[in-house]
mmCIF file of C-alpha atoms in Angstrom:
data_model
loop_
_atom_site.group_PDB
_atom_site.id
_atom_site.type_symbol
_atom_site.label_atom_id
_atom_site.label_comp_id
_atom_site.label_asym_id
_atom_site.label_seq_id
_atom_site.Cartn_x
_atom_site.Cartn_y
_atom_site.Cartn_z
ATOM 1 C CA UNK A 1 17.253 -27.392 -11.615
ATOM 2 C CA UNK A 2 14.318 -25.066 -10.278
ATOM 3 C CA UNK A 3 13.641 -24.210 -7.485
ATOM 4 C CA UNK A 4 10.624 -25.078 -5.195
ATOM 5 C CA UNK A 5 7.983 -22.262 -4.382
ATOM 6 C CA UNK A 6 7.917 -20.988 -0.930
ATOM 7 C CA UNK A 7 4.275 -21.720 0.410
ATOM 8 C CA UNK A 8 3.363 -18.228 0.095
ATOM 9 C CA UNK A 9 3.888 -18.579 -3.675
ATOM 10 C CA UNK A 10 1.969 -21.944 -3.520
ATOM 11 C CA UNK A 11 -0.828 -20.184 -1.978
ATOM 12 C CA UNK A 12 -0.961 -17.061 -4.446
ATOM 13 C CA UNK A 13 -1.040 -19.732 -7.478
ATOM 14 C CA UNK A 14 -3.453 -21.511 -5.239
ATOM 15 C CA UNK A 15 -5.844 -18.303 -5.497
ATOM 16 C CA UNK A 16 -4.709 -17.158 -9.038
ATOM 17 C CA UNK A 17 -5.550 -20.378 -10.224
ATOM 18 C CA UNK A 18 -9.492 -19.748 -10.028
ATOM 19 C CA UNK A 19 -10.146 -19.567 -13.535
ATOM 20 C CA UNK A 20 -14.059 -21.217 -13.014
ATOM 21 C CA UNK A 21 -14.645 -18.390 -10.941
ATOM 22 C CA UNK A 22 -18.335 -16.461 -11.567
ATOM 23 C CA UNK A 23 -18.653 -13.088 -11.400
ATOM 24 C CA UNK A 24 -21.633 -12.185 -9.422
ATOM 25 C CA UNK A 25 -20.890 -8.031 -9.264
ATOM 26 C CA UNK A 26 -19.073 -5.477 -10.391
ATOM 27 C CA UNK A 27 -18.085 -1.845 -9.553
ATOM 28 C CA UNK A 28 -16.532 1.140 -10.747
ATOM 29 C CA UNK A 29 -14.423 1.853 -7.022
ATOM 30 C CA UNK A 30 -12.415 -0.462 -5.200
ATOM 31 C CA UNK A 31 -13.578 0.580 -1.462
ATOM 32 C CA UNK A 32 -17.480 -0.519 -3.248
ATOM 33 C CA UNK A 33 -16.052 -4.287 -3.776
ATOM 34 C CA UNK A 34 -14.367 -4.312 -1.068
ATOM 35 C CA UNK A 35 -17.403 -3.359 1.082
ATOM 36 C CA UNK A 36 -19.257 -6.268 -0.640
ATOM 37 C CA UNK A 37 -17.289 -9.009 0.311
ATOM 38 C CA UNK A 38 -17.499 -7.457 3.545
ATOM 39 C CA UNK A 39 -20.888 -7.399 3.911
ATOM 40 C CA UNK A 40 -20.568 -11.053 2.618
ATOM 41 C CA UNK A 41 -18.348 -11.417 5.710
ATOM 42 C CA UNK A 42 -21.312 -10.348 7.676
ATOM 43 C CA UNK A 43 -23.487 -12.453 6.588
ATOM 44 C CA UNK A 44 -20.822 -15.516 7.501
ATOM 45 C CA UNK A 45 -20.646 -16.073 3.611
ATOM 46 C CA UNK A 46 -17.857 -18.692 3.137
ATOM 47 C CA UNK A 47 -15.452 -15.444 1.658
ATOM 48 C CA UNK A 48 -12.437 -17.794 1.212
ATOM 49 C CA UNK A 49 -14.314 -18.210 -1.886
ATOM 50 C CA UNK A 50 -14.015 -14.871 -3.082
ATOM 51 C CA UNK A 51 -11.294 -12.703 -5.043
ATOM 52 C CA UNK A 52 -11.640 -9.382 -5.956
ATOM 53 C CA UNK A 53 -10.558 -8.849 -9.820
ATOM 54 C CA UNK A 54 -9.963 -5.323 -11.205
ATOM 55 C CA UNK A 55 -9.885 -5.366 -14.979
ATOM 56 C CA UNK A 56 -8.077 -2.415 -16.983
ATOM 57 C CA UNK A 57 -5.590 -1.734 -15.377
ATOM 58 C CA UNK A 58 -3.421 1.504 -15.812
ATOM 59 C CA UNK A 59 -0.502 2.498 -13.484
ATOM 60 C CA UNK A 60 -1.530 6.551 -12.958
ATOM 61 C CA UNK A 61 1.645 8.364 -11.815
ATOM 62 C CA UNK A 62 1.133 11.784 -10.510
ATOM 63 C CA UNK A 63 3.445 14.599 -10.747
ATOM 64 C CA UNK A 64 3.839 16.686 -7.344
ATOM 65 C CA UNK A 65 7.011 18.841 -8.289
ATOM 66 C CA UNK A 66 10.196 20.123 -9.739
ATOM 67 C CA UNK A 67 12.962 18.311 -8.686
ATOM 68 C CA UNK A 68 16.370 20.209 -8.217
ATOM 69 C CA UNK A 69 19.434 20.699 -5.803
ATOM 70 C CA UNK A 70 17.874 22.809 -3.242
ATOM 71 C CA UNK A 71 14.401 20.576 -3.340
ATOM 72 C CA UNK A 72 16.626 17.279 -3.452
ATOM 73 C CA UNK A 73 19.080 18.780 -0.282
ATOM 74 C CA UNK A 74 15.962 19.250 1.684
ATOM 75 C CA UNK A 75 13.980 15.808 0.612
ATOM 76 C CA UNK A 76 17.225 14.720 1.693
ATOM 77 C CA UNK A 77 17.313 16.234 5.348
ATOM 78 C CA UNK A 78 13.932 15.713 6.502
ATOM 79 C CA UNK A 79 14.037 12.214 5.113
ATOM 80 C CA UNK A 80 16.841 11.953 7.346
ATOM 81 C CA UNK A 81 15.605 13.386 10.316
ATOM 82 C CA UNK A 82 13.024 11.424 10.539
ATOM 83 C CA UNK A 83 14.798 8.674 10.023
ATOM 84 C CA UNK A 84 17.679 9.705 12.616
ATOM 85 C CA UNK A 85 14.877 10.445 15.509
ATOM 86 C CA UNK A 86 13.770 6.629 15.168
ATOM 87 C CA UNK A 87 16.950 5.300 15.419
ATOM 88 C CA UNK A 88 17.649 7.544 18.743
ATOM 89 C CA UNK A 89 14.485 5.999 20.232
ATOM 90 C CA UNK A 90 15.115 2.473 19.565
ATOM 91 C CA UNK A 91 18.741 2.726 20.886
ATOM 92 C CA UNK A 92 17.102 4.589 24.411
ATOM 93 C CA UNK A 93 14.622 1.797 24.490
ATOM 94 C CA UNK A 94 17.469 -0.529 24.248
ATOM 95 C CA UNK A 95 19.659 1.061 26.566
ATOM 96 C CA UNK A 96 22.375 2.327 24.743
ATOM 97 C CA UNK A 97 22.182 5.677 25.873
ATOM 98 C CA UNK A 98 23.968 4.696 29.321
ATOM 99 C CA UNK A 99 23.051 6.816 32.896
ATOM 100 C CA UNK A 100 24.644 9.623 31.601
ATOM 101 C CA UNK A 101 22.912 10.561 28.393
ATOM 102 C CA UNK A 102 19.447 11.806 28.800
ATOM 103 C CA UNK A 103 16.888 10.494 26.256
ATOM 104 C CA UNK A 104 16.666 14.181 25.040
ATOM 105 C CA UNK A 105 20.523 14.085 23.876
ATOM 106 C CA UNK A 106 19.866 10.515 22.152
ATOM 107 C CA UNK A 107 16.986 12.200 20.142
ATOM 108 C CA UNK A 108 19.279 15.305 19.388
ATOM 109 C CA UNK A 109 22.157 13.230 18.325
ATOM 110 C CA UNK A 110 19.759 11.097 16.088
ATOM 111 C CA UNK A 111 18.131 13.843 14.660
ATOM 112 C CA UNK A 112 21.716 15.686 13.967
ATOM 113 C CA UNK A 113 22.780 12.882 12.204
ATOM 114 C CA UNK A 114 19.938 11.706 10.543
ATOM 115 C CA UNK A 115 19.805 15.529 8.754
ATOM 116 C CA UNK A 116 23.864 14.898 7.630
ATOM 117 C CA UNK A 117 23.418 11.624 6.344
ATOM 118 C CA UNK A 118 19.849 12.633 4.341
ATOM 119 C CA UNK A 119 21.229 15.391 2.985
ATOM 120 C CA UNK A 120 24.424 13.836 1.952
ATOM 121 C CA UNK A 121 22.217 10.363 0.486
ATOM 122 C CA UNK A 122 19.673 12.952 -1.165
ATOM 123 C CA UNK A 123 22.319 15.038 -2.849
ATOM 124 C CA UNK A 124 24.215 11.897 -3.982
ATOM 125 C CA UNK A 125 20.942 10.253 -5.507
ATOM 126 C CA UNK A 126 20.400 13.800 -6.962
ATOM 127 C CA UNK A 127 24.124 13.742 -8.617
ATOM 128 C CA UNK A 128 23.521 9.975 -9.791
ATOM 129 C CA UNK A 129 20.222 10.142 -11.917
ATOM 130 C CA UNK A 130 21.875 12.260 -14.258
ATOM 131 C CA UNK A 131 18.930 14.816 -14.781
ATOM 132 C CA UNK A 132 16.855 12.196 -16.244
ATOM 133 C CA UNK A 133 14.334 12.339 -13.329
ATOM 134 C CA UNK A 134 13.990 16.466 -12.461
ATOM 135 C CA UNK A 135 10.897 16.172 -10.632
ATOM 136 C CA UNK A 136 8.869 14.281 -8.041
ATOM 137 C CA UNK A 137 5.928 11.910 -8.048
ATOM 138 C CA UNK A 138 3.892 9.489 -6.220
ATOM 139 C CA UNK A 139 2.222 6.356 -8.117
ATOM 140 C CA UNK A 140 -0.178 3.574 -7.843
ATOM 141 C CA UNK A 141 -2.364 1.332 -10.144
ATOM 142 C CA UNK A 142 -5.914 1.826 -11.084
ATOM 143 C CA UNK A 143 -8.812 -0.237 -12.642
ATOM 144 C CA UNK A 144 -11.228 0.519 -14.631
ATOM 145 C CA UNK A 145 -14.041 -1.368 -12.426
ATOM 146 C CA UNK A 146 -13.772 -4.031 -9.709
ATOM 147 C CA UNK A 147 -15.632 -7.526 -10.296
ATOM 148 C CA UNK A 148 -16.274 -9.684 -7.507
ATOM 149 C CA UNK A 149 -15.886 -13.233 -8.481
ATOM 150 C CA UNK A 150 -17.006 -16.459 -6.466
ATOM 151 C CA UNK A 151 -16.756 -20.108 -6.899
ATOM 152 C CA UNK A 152 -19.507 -21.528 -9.249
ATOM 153 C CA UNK A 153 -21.481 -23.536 -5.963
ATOM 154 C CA UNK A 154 -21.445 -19.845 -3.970
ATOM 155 C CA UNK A 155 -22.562 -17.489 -6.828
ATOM 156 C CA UNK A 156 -26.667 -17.851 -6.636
ATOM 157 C CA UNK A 157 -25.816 -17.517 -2.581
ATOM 158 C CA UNK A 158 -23.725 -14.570 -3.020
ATOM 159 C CA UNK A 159 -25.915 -12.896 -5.444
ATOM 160 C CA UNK A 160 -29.059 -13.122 -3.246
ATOM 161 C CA UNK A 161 -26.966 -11.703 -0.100
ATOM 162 C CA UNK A 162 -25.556 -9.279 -2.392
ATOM 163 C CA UNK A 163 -29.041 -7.630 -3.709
ATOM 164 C CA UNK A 164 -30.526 -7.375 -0.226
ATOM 165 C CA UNK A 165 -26.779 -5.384 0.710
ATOM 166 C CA UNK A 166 -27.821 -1.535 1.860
ATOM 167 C CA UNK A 167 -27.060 0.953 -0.677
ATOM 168 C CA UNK A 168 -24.107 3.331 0.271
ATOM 169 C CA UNK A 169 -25.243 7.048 0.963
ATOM 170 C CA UNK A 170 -24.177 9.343 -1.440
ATOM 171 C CA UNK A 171 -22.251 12.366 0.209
ATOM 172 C CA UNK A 172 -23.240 15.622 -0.247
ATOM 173 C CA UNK A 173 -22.275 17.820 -2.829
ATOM 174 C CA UNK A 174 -20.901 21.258 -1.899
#
């Protein structure tokens, strides 16, 4: 027997589910479609009516750095400092600190322990991948170009708001 989708899965199939969709422009960046629809915003275009497709898409992973004991120790620590420090201010806000600990020794305590426990999680995660992940990396997903879609009775609207839309200044080169 399946199970039902939530309504926030209804409403994503709701939107994905657009296939008579026109496209009325396209771009090469993100931030330039997004800006449309925004300017379609503006001009109190009915936007509900709008999806933003990227086509070509490639997940881009960047390397930032060598991964090793020392580098995974200190990840680790700061990790857990930060981490540590939060936790000290959301038990002062909540009063756990009592009249006889000073929101100063809270934040100490935090941060103490956050750095022990990050460094021990970071060195264990280390241990665990075996050496099949030496390094560090942050990732995201990239199109080749952007289109703007709308519903078949919006396009001619959208495409006349769209060709009176200011051109973006181009920033100086240095």
């Amino acid at each position: 027997m399946s199970q039902p989708f939530s309504p926030q899965q209804q409403a994503l199939g709701n939107l994905l589910d657009r296939p008579n969709r026109v496209q009325v422009a396209s771009y090469s960046q993100y931030l330039e479609a997004q800006r449309a629809v925004d300017y379609l915003s503006d001009q109190k275009f009915a936007v509900e009516h709008t999806s933003i497709v990227g086509e070509g898409l490639k997940i881009v992973e960047q390397v930032t750095g060598r991964l090793d004991w020392t580098r995974a120790l200190s990840l680790g620590m700061t990790q857990g400092a930060f981490t540590g420090i939060f936790i000290g201010l959301i038990l002062n806000f909540l009063g756990f600190g009592g009249e006889n600990r000073s929101f100063l020794s809270l934040m100490i305590d935090g941060l103490l322990l956050g750095v022990i426990f990050g460094a021990f999680w970071g060195l264990l995660t280390y241990a665990m991948s075996g050496g099949r992940r030496d390094f560090t990396s942050v990732g995201g997903m990239r199109a080749d170009h952007y289109n703007v879609m709308v519903d078949p009775e919006l396009a001619e609207q959208a495409r006349a708001l769209l060709e009176r839309m200011p051109s973006m200044p181009v920033p100086p080169t240095r």
